[in-house]
């Protein structure tokens, strides 16, 4: 925590996006997290992604559960909407938000504790419903906020600061999402914004549930030598399998890609993402093979990163449930509430 | 790129833009902090250590520090460094007991100083405490040089001038007023151990166009100002034309207004971008309703029956390229301007008719003495020059710095030490960390804009030549202005071995001046900077390879506001905020062989 907040300094050299806003307009309150926490870097990457996508902050709803990670929505997009819910319950609030307003960008920030223990059921159902949202798990292998107990993502053999050994197998959100049928599955690292920012942009633009599992070291409780979620360990075993370029609408794809090595995908708003294989053994067109690959690499101790699977064709919750295009708050009262006579008609059915 | 060695090339000194910009390396941020703490006497003494005349310079310094000030890059205007210097001076207690004194036992060396301007006084200031006998020969009846004769008292009150000069003279300088040196050869015969020439650039440039010598109402600026200063002239006509648009012209036009002129025009040959006068001097003159007429080149004086009627000017038209350089000049007409008096303020020259040319003291093709830029020695060993006499007209602060350097040379010369083996400047660093999130300085960024100097009402100020126009900052203004200083001497010091590349510093930096990127040469680095490099002249710090990835930490010093947030957000203290203290050696340090030569120690007096 710092006593002074980050000053807003207009030195005339700040870049502006299409809305005439600077990155400062995408920042939030001063972080109260520990100095060096990976979560803060993710916060910065989120600011950058929304800034570069020219999305007005007030067109975003940010939602979270409980944890250090879940505190971070307070630190980005100060001018947006937010709801800090209860532990593991962010997906329900996100579902409601999305249902009520189809046009708003929904971003949920969660932790490995928040999503893989108490909130595991909610997490699974959000994927199943293919809610149109960006879902981040800021994964540090511990419950940071409650002082560093192992979470469900801790690897076998990883030790806590004081030496306790974890012997239970981890839940890998990426493998879970692949098998669960999630339509956008990615993994990143807080220490690599070059990779993370395009992942975020693609997830935000994805029509459906966009999961990014982001390794995000807890400097205070899980950055020591025997940790498998430290900066050093992550860097050593970091394995980018797929490279991603995000190309905004109406911009030409200049680079020529080899067939089979690269895959351009058109997003619903006309922007494109181009996936490029960094590991020849990877097949991003097949969910089953992707899962096999991630699982095998995981066995070898490697941390597979990149946009690992994407399917733009699956219908999202709005399509399946034929939700209103107009946000509910903008609908006439008459349309929102059919009135007491309609209620009576319905009730008759049950008598 | 090669990793930056911060111990080389005075890296940390360069970061303190004002101190780097100040010819005498005044420790600006430290004196501003002392003012903030209400320690005015300490702030005064710290100033005095380097610039000798805080009260004088707090009013009329040329302020090369201000255009250099970092604050001017971060927002619109620099810190009012000069005005704050005056605050230290105006609010100090009696500091006489803290002034340097001459020892009772002299060292037996006798030094002659010619001219009692700021250059000679600066030499005497440094040599008297070492036991030298200093004799100053001054042609006029009062000491001070141009500070007294040309800088008008409405900018620099006599009391302030006398007080600070007396601090030096009262150490026991043998000041011989009314003693013009007419022959250098004769002076040499008197057997001084060394001679310092501080006679300034006393010759005002003339304008030899038709009619020049046909009227008594055409004056040479610096001579005219001198006559005003000595009460030989106390009035001028109603309509006055000032020729030239440098700082002398500004003093001439404002003085005219106080001697009875009501219509004063400053005639400039070129457009405003080419004016030599400082912006603030122009502003002050224009505030007093002086009209500045551009693109008019003097052609002739119009004199009828021995009476000056006015001047004819050629109207000029200029073409410039995109850099603003003049590519073509054209005369497009003529214009007559009526006037009662004309003051020529078009520059000054050195003049040494009193130095014989057969002494081994060489002059160059423009009849300017050949002087070494570091030692200030002429081609005649034991004879030194400084101030305007050395390299032509500059300003007070340069004259003071020349004096410091000449004093070192004179000391070395008198002790048979090689003049060019001088103590180097150095930088000392000490951590400013006081607690986890506490620093020994006020690190928060204050967005306040520059305070404006309050001044005497326009009508009132013309009633008397001696009314000081600027009133000095009010308490509220001081309180705000000190916080505008960015504490550039609180350096960001990086320890690459500690960095875990978590990006915390990069994310928090309010001006995005940090980047971690592979060190693949300057071009690649600059392409990857978080914020594009706006000023190629500012330093770029490149760290040694980082442990985890081998990349480098890059810092573009240009816009850093020294807020300390990078150090605060760093989990491993790879960034630390450290107070840098510039060690500037003076003659006394040469005498002590470099022991205990630290400016901060000096502020105690
Ligand atoms: C109108 C005007 C306004 C200025 N305003 C400013 C300002 O606001 N701020 C600023 O920093 N600078 C200003 N300057 C410049 C500044 O005054 C000079 O750069 C500075 O005074 C130079 O100091 P000096 O000691 O080298 O010489 P000087 O101040 O010129 O002193 C030289 C002294 O030597 C004496 N002398 C000369 N020849 C002999 C001799 N043969 N024997 C004995 N004595 C002799 C002279 O009488 C004089 O007293 C101004 C200059 C002018 C002309
Ligand atoms: C219902 C409920 N159960 C338990 C807690 C205690 N609790 C607070 S945060 C947390 C775990 C947070 O871990 P994670 O989501 O990984 O966040 P991190 O702090 O590591 O970013 C727990 C168990 C709680 N706040 N509410
Ligand atoms: S405890 Fe860990 S997760 Fe929480 S703020 Fe500190 S470093 Fe980040
Ligand atoms: S901000 Fe302060 S320390 Fe920095 S250059 Fe300006 S006056 Fe000097
Ligand atoms: S002190 Fe650090 S955080 Fe503050 S502006 Fe300078 S580099 Fe950036
Ligand atoms: Mg966690």
mmCIF file of C-alpha atoms in Angstrom, chain A:
data_model
loop_
_atom_site.group_PDB
_atom_site.id
_atom_site.type_symbol
_atom_site.label_atom_id
_atom_site.label_comp_id
_atom_site.label_asym_id
_atom_site.label_seq_id
_atom_site.Cartn_x
_atom_site.Cartn_y
_atom_site.Cartn_z
ATOM 1 C CA UNK A 1 0.000 0.000 0.000
ATOM 2 C CA UNK A 2 1.197 3.484 -0.748
ATOM 3 C CA UNK A 3 0.338 6.687 1.009
ATOM 4 C CA UNK A 4 0.196 8.723 -2.138
ATOM 5 C CA UNK A 5 -1.951 7.784 -5.070
ATOM 6 C CA UNK A 6 -0.695 7.590 -8.593
ATOM 7 C CA UNK A 7 -0.770 11.189 -9.775
ATOM 8 C CA UNK A 8 -2.473 12.066 -13.043
ATOM 9 C CA UNK A 9 0.093 14.033 -14.976
ATOM 10 C CA UNK A 10 -0.714 15.552 -18.321
ATOM 11 C CA UNK A 11 2.659 16.157 -19.922
ATOM 12 C CA UNK A 12 1.245 16.332 -23.400
ATOM 13 C CA UNK A 13 2.932 13.138 -24.567
ATOM 14 C CA UNK A 14 0.157 10.709 -23.661
ATOM 15 C CA UNK A 15 -1.320 8.644 -26.486
ATOM 16 C CA UNK A 16 -5.029 9.061 -27.141
ATOM 17 C CA UNK A 17 -7.385 6.384 -28.431
ATOM 18 C CA UNK A 18 -10.232 6.869 -30.915
ATOM 19 C CA UNK A 19 -12.438 8.246 -28.158
ATOM 20 C CA UNK A 20 -9.822 10.869 -27.328
ATOM 21 C CA UNK A 21 -9.148 9.175 -23.996
ATOM 22 C CA UNK A 22 -5.727 8.449 -22.519
ATOM 23 C CA UNK A 23 -4.685 5.389 -20.559
ATOM 24 C CA UNK A 24 -5.210 7.483 -17.419
ATOM 25 C CA UNK A 25 -8.932 7.490 -18.178
ATOM 26 C CA UNK A 26 -8.868 3.692 -17.907
ATOM 27 C CA UNK A 27 -7.190 3.551 -14.527
ATOM 28 C CA UNK A 28 -8.983 3.133 -11.236
ATOM 29 C CA UNK A 29 -8.200 3.705 -7.582
ATOM 30 C CA UNK A 30 -4.774 3.182 -6.057
ATOM 31 C CA UNK A 31 -4.010 -0.488 -5.477
ATOM 32 C CA UNK A 32 -3.831 -1.685 -1.891
ATOM 33 C CA UNK A 33 -2.247 -4.991 -2.850
ATOM 34 C CA UNK A 34 1.276 -5.978 -1.836
ATOM 35 C CA UNK A 35 4.022 -4.343 -3.858
ATOM 36 C CA UNK A 36 4.955 -6.668 -6.696
ATOM 37 C CA UNK A 37 1.717 -8.684 -6.685
ATOM 38 C CA UNK A 38 1.070 -10.185 -10.105
ATOM 39 C CA UNK A 39 -2.561 -9.077 -9.879
ATOM 40 C CA UNK A 40 -1.490 -5.437 -10.260
ATOM 41 C CA UNK A 41 0.162 -6.192 -13.585
ATOM 42 C CA UNK A 42 -3.010 -7.843 -14.808
ATOM 43 C CA UNK A 43 -4.876 -4.722 -13.764
ATOM 44 C CA UNK A 44 -2.513 -2.668 -15.914
ATOM 45 C CA UNK A 45 -2.998 -5.070 -18.829
ATOM 46 C CA UNK A 46 -6.782 -4.755 -18.508
ATOM 47 C CA UNK A 47 -6.546 -0.945 -18.637
ATOM 48 C CA UNK A 48 -4.390 -1.228 -21.729
ATOM 49 C CA UNK A 49 -6.687 -3.704 -23.475
ATOM 50 C CA UNK A 50 -9.840 -1.614 -22.984
ATOM 51 C CA UNK A 51 -7.922 1.542 -23.930
ATOM 52 C CA UNK A 52 -6.643 -0.003 -27.131
ATOM 53 C CA UNK A 53 -10.053 -1.428 -28.004
ATOM 54 C CA UNK A 54 -11.542 2.091 -27.712
ATOM 55 C CA UNK A 55 -14.261 0.812 -25.402
ATOM 56 C CA UNK A 56 -15.769 3.623 -23.308
ATOM 57 C CA UNK A 57 -15.292 2.719 -19.640
ATOM 58 C CA UNK A 58 -18.974 3.260 -18.872
ATOM 59 C CA UNK A 59 -19.841 0.462 -21.298
ATOM 60 C CA UNK A 60 -18.136 -2.067 -19.035
ATOM 61 C CA UNK A 61 -19.367 -3.949 -15.965
ATOM 62 C CA UNK A 62 -16.672 -5.472 -13.764
ATOM 63 C CA UNK A 63 -17.613 -8.165 -11.294
ATOM 64 C CA UNK A 64 -15.768 -10.160 -8.720
ATOM 65 C CA UNK A 65 -15.947 -12.467 -5.733
ATOM 66 C CA UNK A 66 -13.605 -12.434 -2.748
ATOM 67 C CA UNK A 67 -9.809 -12.517 -2.642
ATOM 68 C CA UNK A 68 -6.907 -10.216 -3.408
ATOM 69 C CA UNK A 69 -7.663 -10.858 -7.077
ATOM 70 C CA UNK A 70 -11.309 -10.030 -6.538
ATOM 71 C CA UNK A 71 -10.317 -6.668 -5.056
ATOM 72 C CA UNK A 72 -8.678 -5.557 -8.292
ATOM 73 C CA UNK A 73 -11.765 -4.271 -10.153
ATOM 74 C CA UNK A 74 -11.460 -1.285 -7.838
ATOM 75 C CA UNK A 75 -8.127 -0.511 -9.487
ATOM 76 C CA UNK A 76 -9.138 -0.365 -13.148
ATOM 77 C CA UNK A 77 -11.749 1.482 -15.186
ATOM 78 C CA UNK A 78 -12.796 3.846 -12.439
ATOM 79 C CA UNK A 79 -15.640 5.163 -14.589
ATOM 80 C CA UNK A 80 -17.311 1.791 -15.195
ATOM 81 C CA UNK A 81 -19.945 -0.265 -13.372
ATOM 82 C CA UNK A 82 -18.942 -2.769 -10.726
ATOM 83 C CA UNK A 83 -20.212 -5.340 -8.277
ATOM 84 C CA UNK A 84 -17.979 -6.994 -5.700
ATOM 85 C CA UNK A 85 -20.058 -10.021 -4.717
ATOM 86 C CA UNK A 86 -19.512 -12.868 -2.253
ATOM 87 C CA UNK A 87 -16.925 -15.619 -2.329
ATOM 88 C CA UNK A 88 -17.281 -17.780 -5.437
ATOM 89 C CA UNK A 89 -20.512 -16.114 -6.552
ATOM 90 C CA UNK A 90 -19.244 -13.765 -9.199
ATOM 91 C CA UNK A 91 -20.585 -15.964 -12.049
ATOM 92 C CA UNK A 92 -24.211 -15.595 -10.871
ATOM 93 C CA UNK A 93 -23.930 -11.847 -10.665
ATOM 94 C CA UNK A 94 -22.235 -11.829 -14.064
ATOM 95 C CA UNK A 95 -25.046 -13.936 -15.510
ATOM 96 C CA UNK A 96 -27.621 -11.494 -14.190
ATOM 97 C CA UNK A 97 -25.684 -8.487 -15.432
ATOM 98 C CA UNK A 98 -25.326 -9.941 -18.877
ATOM 99 C CA UNK A 99 -28.966 -10.967 -19.027
ATOM 100 C CA UNK A 100 -30.111 -7.498 -18.037
ATOM 101 C CA UNK A 101 -27.919 -5.699 -20.519
ATOM 102 C CA UNK A 102 -26.838 -7.486 -23.639
ATOM 103 C CA UNK A 103 -24.766 -4.552 -24.834
ATOM 104 C CA UNK A 104 -22.478 -4.111 -21.902
ATOM 105 C CA UNK A 105 -19.013 -5.678 -21.782
ATOM 106 C CA UNK A 106 -18.928 -7.995 -18.801
ATOM 107 C CA UNK A 107 -15.599 -8.803 -17.184
ATOM 108 C CA UNK A 108 -15.331 -11.027 -14.153
ATOM 109 C CA UNK A 109 -12.177 -11.176 -12.074
ATOM 110 C CA UNK A 110 -11.687 -14.163 -9.836
ATOM 111 C CA UNK A 111 -8.943 -16.088 -8.103
ATOM 112 C CA UNK A 112 -7.941 -19.709 -8.005
ATOM 113 C CA UNK A 113 -9.487 -19.933 -4.547
ATOM 114 C CA UNK A 114 -12.604 -18.095 -5.588
ATOM 115 C CA UNK A 115 -13.213 -20.146 -8.748
ATOM 116 C CA UNK A 116 -11.721 -23.561 -8.090
ATOM 117 C CA UNK A 117 -12.954 -24.232 -4.546
ATOM 118 C CA UNK A 118 -16.025 -22.481 -3.223
ATOM 119 C CA UNK A 119 -17.051 -21.219 -6.669
ATOM 120 C CA UNK A 120 -16.284 -24.286 -8.752
ATOM 121 C CA UNK A 121 -19.946 -25.079 -9.395
ATOM 122 C CA UNK A 122 -20.721 -21.523 -10.471
ATOM 123 C CA UNK A 123 -17.658 -21.442 -12.708
ATOM 124 C CA UNK A 124 -18.737 -24.652 -14.471
ATOM 125 C CA UNK A 125 -22.255 -23.386 -15.089
ATOM 126 C CA UNK A 126 -21.103 -20.068 -16.457
ATOM 127 C CA UNK A 127 -19.138 -22.021 -19.072
ATOM 128 C CA UNK A 128 -22.043 -24.326 -19.758
ATOM 129 C CA UNK A 129 -24.349 -21.387 -20.378
ATOM 130 C CA UNK A 130 -21.702 -19.724 -22.553
ATOM 131 C CA UNK A 131 -22.318 -16.378 -20.924
ATOM 132 C CA UNK A 132 -20.973 -13.570 -23.046
ATOM 133 C CA UNK A 133 -18.251 -12.408 -20.686
ATOM 134 C CA UNK A 134 -14.537 -12.303 -20.075
ATOM 135 C CA UNK A 135 -13.620 -14.491 -17.135
ATOM 136 C CA UNK A 136 -10.195 -14.073 -15.541
ATOM 137 C CA UNK A 137 -8.703 -16.372 -12.957
ATOM 138 C CA UNK A 138 -5.723 -14.634 -11.372
ATOM 139 C CA UNK A 139 -3.998 -17.823 -10.399
ATOM 140 C CA UNK A 140 -1.343 -17.840 -7.692
ATOM 141 C CA UNK A 141 -1.783 -21.286 -6.135
ATOM 142 C CA UNK A 142 -2.772 -19.862 -2.770
ATOM 143 C CA UNK A 143 -5.469 -17.991 -0.921
ATOM 144 C CA UNK A 144 -3.567 -14.729 -0.849
ATOM 145 C CA UNK A 145 -6.094 -12.698 1.073
ATOM 146 C CA UNK A 146 -6.314 -15.167 3.941
ATOM 147 C CA UNK A 147 -2.544 -15.338 4.230
ATOM 148 C CA UNK A 148 -1.379 -17.965 1.835
ATOM 149 C CA UNK A 149 -3.052 -21.372 2.384
ATOM 150 C CA UNK A 150 -2.814 -23.782 -0.573
ATOM 151 C CA UNK A 151 -5.599 -23.390 -3.096
ATOM 152 C CA UNK A 152 -6.960 -26.079 -5.402
ATOM 153 C CA UNK A 153 -4.550 -25.053 -8.163
ATOM 154 C CA UNK A 154 -1.433 -25.849 -6.127
ATOM 155 C CA UNK A 155 0.769 -28.425 -7.838
ATOM 156 C CA UNK A 156 1.835 -31.698 -6.282
ATOM 157 C CA UNK A 157 5.225 -31.183 -4.679
ATOM 158 C CA UNK A 158 4.831 -27.448 -4.244
ATOM 159 C CA UNK A 159 5.668 -26.203 -0.779
ATOM 160 C CA UNK A 160 4.345 -23.334 1.275
ATOM 161 C CA UNK A 161 6.722 -20.744 2.620
ATOM 162 C CA UNK A 162 7.034 -22.573 5.923
ATOM 163 C CA UNK A 163 7.629 -25.927 4.271
ATOM 164 C CA UNK A 164 4.203 -27.679 4.149
ATOM 165 C CA UNK A 165 4.010 -29.949 1.112
ATOM 166 C CA UNK A 166 1.007 -30.216 -1.196
ATOM 167 C CA UNK A 167 0.234 -33.807 -2.175
ATOM 168 C CA UNK A 168 -3.145 -33.352 -3.819
ATOM 169 C CA UNK A 169 -3.460 -33.032 -7.570
ATOM 170 C CA UNK A 170 -4.347 -29.558 -8.830
ATOM 171 C CA UNK A 171 -7.454 -28.488 -10.671
ATOM 172 C CA UNK A 172 -6.312 -26.916 -13.923
ATOM 173 C CA UNK A 173 -8.968 -24.410 -15.059
ATOM 174 C CA UNK A 174 -7.747 -24.697 -18.657
ATOM 175 C CA UNK A 175 -8.191 -28.463 -18.805
ATOM 176 C CA UNK A 176 -11.504 -28.113 -17.079
ATOM 177 C CA UNK A 177 -12.705 -25.497 -19.535
ATOM 178 C CA UNK A 178 -11.577 -27.550 -22.527
ATOM 179 C CA UNK A 179 -13.474 -30.595 -21.338
ATOM 180 C CA UNK A 180 -16.432 -28.526 -20.186
ATOM 181 C CA UNK A 181 -16.983 -27.115 -23.653
ATOM 182 C CA UNK A 182 -15.856 -23.527 -23.073
ATOM 183 C CA UNK A 183 -15.716 -21.573 -26.320
ATOM 184 C CA UNK A 184 -12.579 -19.551 -25.588
ATOM 185 C CA UNK A 185 -9.765 -21.019 -23.484
ATOM 186 C CA UNK A 186 -6.478 -19.266 -22.888
ATOM 187 C CA UNK A 187 -3.634 -19.064 -20.447
ATOM 188 C CA UNK A 188 -1.323 -16.117 -19.788
ATOM 189 C CA UNK A 189 1.150 -14.787 -17.271
ATOM 190 C CA UNK A 190 1.041 -11.486 -15.409
ATOM 191 C CA UNK A 191 4.721 -10.991 -16.203
ATOM 192 C CA UNK A 192 4.219 -11.083 -19.982
ATOM 193 C CA UNK A 193 1.967 -8.269 -21.164
ATOM 194 C CA UNK A 194 3.018 -8.715 -24.766
ATOM 195 C CA UNK A 195 1.133 -11.982 -24.703
ATOM 196 C CA UNK A 196 -1.519 -11.025 -22.186
ATOM 197 C CA UNK A 197 -2.904 -7.849 -23.732
ATOM 198 C CA UNK A 198 -3.834 -9.457 -27.088
ATOM 199 C CA UNK A 199 -5.354 -12.395 -25.172
ATOM 200 C CA UNK A 200 -7.484 -9.959 -23.202
ATOM 201 C CA UNK A 201 -8.567 -8.111 -26.318
ATOM 202 C CA UNK A 202 -9.578 -11.328 -28.035
ATOM 203 C CA UNK A 203 -11.441 -12.549 -24.939
ATOM 204 C CA UNK A 204 -13.316 -9.256 -24.658
ATOM 205 C CA UNK A 205 -14.290 -9.466 -28.324
ATOM 206 C CA UNK A 206 -15.200 -13.173 -28.174
ATOM 207 C CA UNK A 207 -18.912 -13.797 -28.440
ATOM 208 C CA UNK A 208 -19.402 -16.086 -25.476
ATOM 209 C CA UNK A 209 -17.513 -17.201 -22.423
ATOM 210 C CA UNK A 210 -13.853 -16.143 -22.663
ATOM 211 C CA UNK A 211 -11.669 -17.748 -20.029
ATOM 212 C CA UNK A 212 -8.113 -16.677 -19.354
ATOM 213 C CA UNK A 213 -6.251 -18.472 -16.619
ATOM 214 C CA UNK A 214 -3.500 -15.989 -15.725
ATOM 215 C CA UNK A 215 -0.540 -17.091 -13.653
ATOM 216 C CA UNK A 216 -0.085 -14.264 -11.224
ATOM 217 C CA UNK A 217 2.543 -14.791 -8.527
ATOM 218 C CA UNK A 218 1.737 -13.914 -4.936
ATOM 219 C CA UNK A 219 4.989 -12.219 -3.923
ATOM 220 C CA UNK A 220 4.168 -12.376 -0.274
ATOM 221 C CA UNK A 221 3.119 -16.013 0.208
ATOM 222 C CA UNK A 222 4.073 -17.956 -2.879
ATOM 223 C CA UNK A 223 7.150 -16.602 -4.611
ATOM 224 C CA UNK A 224 9.817 -18.671 -2.902
ATOM 225 C CA UNK A 225 12.118 -21.332 -4.281
ATOM 226 C CA UNK A 226 9.910 -24.377 -3.609
ATOM 227 C CA UNK A 227 6.874 -22.787 -5.189
ATOM 228 C CA UNK A 228 5.663 -23.764 -8.656
ATOM 229 C CA UNK A 229 3.746 -20.496 -8.992
ATOM 230 C CA UNK A 230 6.661 -18.113 -8.463
ATOM 231 C CA UNK A 231 7.960 -15.600 -11.003
ATOM 232 C CA UNK A 232 11.131 -17.608 -11.488
ATOM 233 C CA UNK A 233 9.380 -20.986 -11.845
ATOM 234 C CA UNK A 234 6.764 -19.629 -14.212
ATOM 235 C CA UNK A 235 9.419 -18.027 -16.387
ATOM 236 C CA UNK A 236 11.470 -21.216 -16.489
ATOM 237 C CA UNK A 237 8.611 -23.519 -17.512
ATOM 238 C CA UNK A 238 6.598 -20.992 -19.523
ATOM 239 C CA UNK A 239 5.670 -22.630 -22.822
ATOM 240 C CA UNK A 240 3.836 -20.465 -25.357
ATOM 241 C CA UNK A 241 2.210 -22.924 -27.758
ATOM 242 C CA UNK A 242 0.209 -20.461 -29.807
ATOM 243 C CA UNK A 243 0.902 -16.901 -30.805
ATOM 244 C CA UNK A 244 -2.016 -14.563 -31.096
ATOM 245 C CA UNK A 245 -2.433 -11.391 -33.103
ATOM 246 C CA UNK A 246 -5.504 -9.298 -32.538
ATOM 247 C CA UNK A 247 -6.494 -7.308 -35.624
ATOM 248 C CA UNK A 248 -9.123 -4.602 -35.244
ATOM 249 C CA UNK A 249 -12.005 -4.404 -37.750
ATOM 250 C CA UNK A 250 -11.213 -2.873 -41.145
ATOM 251 C CA UNK A 251 -7.503 -3.392 -40.796
ATOM 252 C CA UNK A 252 -5.835 -5.536 -43.401
ATOM 253 C CA UNK A 253 -3.977 -8.692 -42.464
ATOM 254 C CA UNK A 254 -0.554 -7.915 -43.833
ATOM 255 C CA UNK A 255 1.480 -10.928 -42.854
ATOM 256 C CA UNK A 256 1.220 -14.047 -44.993
ATOM 257 C CA UNK A 257 0.594 -17.163 -42.941
ATOM 258 C CA UNK A 258 1.401 -20.746 -43.917
ATOM 259 C CA UNK A 259 -1.653 -22.959 -44.246
ATOM 260 C CA UNK A 260 -1.940 -25.243 -41.284
ATOM 261 C CA UNK A 261 0.511 -23.157 -39.284
ATOM 262 C CA UNK A 262 -1.835 -20.229 -38.806
ATOM 263 C CA UNK A 263 -5.550 -19.785 -38.442
ATOM 264 C CA UNK A 264 -7.340 -16.435 -38.900
ATOM 265 C CA UNK A 265 -10.672 -16.289 -37.114
ATOM 266 C CA UNK A 266 -13.316 -13.679 -37.731
ATOM 267 C CA UNK A 267 -14.953 -12.307 -34.594
ATOM 268 C CA UNK A 268 -18.577 -11.187 -34.541
ATOM 269 C CA UNK A 269 -17.712 -7.455 -34.744
ATOM 270 C CA UNK A 270 -15.488 -7.869 -37.799
ATOM 271 C CA UNK A 271 -12.201 -7.922 -35.944
ATOM 272 C CA UNK A 272 -9.986 -10.933 -36.378
ATOM 273 C CA UNK A 273 -7.600 -12.993 -34.354
ATOM 274 C CA UNK A 274 -4.836 -14.894 -36.031
ATOM 275 C CA UNK A 275 -3.487 -17.913 -34.212
ATOM 276 C CA UNK A 276 -0.038 -19.059 -35.121
ATOM 277 C CA UNK A 277 1.525 -22.305 -33.960
ATOM 278 C CA UNK A 278 4.673 -21.876 -31.950
ATOM 279 C CA UNK A 279 4.810 -25.596 -31.228
ATOM 280 C CA UNK A 280 4.322 -27.756 -34.303
ATOM 281 C CA UNK A 281 2.764 -30.490 -32.181
ATOM 282 C CA UNK A 282 -0.164 -28.306 -31.250
ATOM 283 C CA UNK A 283 -3.509 -28.571 -33.009
ATOM 284 C CA UNK A 284 -5.759 -25.709 -32.132
ATOM 285 C CA UNK A 285 -8.581 -26.813 -34.369
ATOM 286 C CA UNK A 286 -9.508 -29.801 -32.312
ATOM 287 C CA UNK A 287 -10.732 -29.553 -28.738
ATOM 288 C CA UNK A 288 -9.812 -33.133 -27.887
ATOM 289 C CA UNK A 289 -6.276 -32.843 -29.218
ATOM 290 C CA UNK A 290 -5.833 -29.496 -27.493
ATOM 291 C CA UNK A 291 -6.809 -31.076 -24.201
ATOM 292 C CA UNK A 292 -4.447 -34.002 -24.751
ATOM 293 C CA UNK A 293 -1.599 -31.640 -25.493
ATOM 294 C CA UNK A 294 -2.170 -29.465 -22.425
ATOM 295 C CA UNK A 295 -2.501 -32.516 -20.220
ATOM 296 C CA UNK A 296 0.696 -34.083 -21.551
ATOM 297 C CA UNK A 297 2.686 -30.909 -21.151
ATOM 298 C CA UNK A 298 1.307 -30.460 -17.671
ATOM 299 C CA UNK A 299 2.614 -33.917 -16.788
ATOM 300 C CA UNK A 300 6.059 -32.779 -17.913
ATOM 301 C CA UNK A 301 5.816 -29.729 -15.695
ATOM 302 C CA UNK A 302 5.466 -27.289 -18.556
ATOM 303 C CA UNK A 303 3.045 -24.405 -18.442
ATOM 304 C CA UNK A 304 1.283 -24.191 -21.780
ATOM 305 C CA UNK A 305 0.185 -20.634 -22.623
ATOM 306 C CA UNK A 306 -1.546 -18.780 -25.418
ATOM 307 C CA UNK A 307 -5.041 -18.880 -26.891
ATOM 308 C CA UNK A 308 -5.443 -22.647 -26.758
ATOM 309 C CA UNK A 309 -8.925 -23.077 -28.158
ATOM 310 C CA UNK A 310 -11.550 -20.853 -29.701
ATOM 311 C CA UNK A 311 -14.951 -21.502 -31.242
ATOM 312 C CA UNK A 312 -16.892 -18.470 -32.455
ATOM 313 C CA UNK A 313 -19.778 -20.488 -33.861
ATOM 314 C CA UNK A 314 -21.373 -21.764 -30.637
ATOM 315 C CA UNK A 315 -24.466 -19.793 -29.588
ATOM 316 C CA UNK A 316 -24.116 -17.797 -26.381
ATOM 317 C CA UNK A 317 -26.679 -17.389 -23.649
ATOM 318 C CA UNK A 318 -28.330 -14.464 -25.375
ATOM 319 C CA UNK A 319 -28.883 -16.399 -28.570
ATOM 320 C CA UNK A 320 -30.185 -19.482 -26.810
ATOM 321 C CA UNK A 321 -32.512 -17.554 -24.549
ATOM 322 C CA UNK A 322 -33.428 -14.910 -27.122
ATOM 323 C CA UNK A 323 -32.742 -12.106 -24.687
ATOM 324 C CA UNK A 324 -33.738 -8.561 -25.407
ATOM 325 C CA UNK A 325 -31.391 -6.506 -27.583
ATOM 326 C CA UNK A 326 -32.372 -3.421 -25.637
ATOM 327 C CA UNK A 327 -31.038 -3.285 -22.097
ATOM 328 C CA UNK A 328 -33.837 -3.992 -19.650
ATOM 329 C CA UNK A 329 -33.327 -0.623 -18.028
ATOM 330 C CA UNK A 330 -34.237 1.044 -21.306
ATOM 331 C CA UNK A 331 -37.404 -0.951 -21.946
ATOM 332 C CA UNK A 332 -40.745 0.660 -21.358
ATOM 333 C CA UNK A 333 -42.348 -0.342 -18.087
ATOM 334 C CA UNK A 334 -45.274 -1.777 -20.020
ATOM 335 C CA UNK A 335 -43.011 -4.234 -21.803
ATOM 336 C CA UNK A 336 -41.083 -5.180 -18.709
ATOM 337 C CA UNK A 337 -44.155 -5.784 -16.619
ATOM 338 C CA UNK A 338 -47.186 -7.312 -18.395
ATOM 339 C CA UNK A 339 -49.446 -6.173 -15.549
ATOM 340 C CA UNK A 340 -51.738 -7.850 -13.051
ATOM 341 C CA UNK A 341 -54.168 -9.207 -15.645
ATOM 342 C CA UNK A 342 -51.355 -11.168 -17.306
ATOM 343 C CA UNK A 343 -50.314 -12.446 -13.908
ATOM 344 C CA UNK A 344 -53.812 -13.653 -13.292
ATOM 345 C CA UNK A 345 -53.797 -15.484 -16.633
ATOM 346 C CA UNK A 346 -50.597 -17.261 -15.636
ATOM 347 C CA UNK A 347 -51.876 -18.092 -12.199
ATOM 348 C CA UNK A 348 -54.973 -19.668 -13.694
ATOM 349 C CA UNK A 349 -52.752 -22.346 -15.174
ATOM 350 C CA UNK A 350 -51.838 -23.532 -11.715
ATOM 351 C CA UNK A 351 -55.264 -23.634 -10.225
#
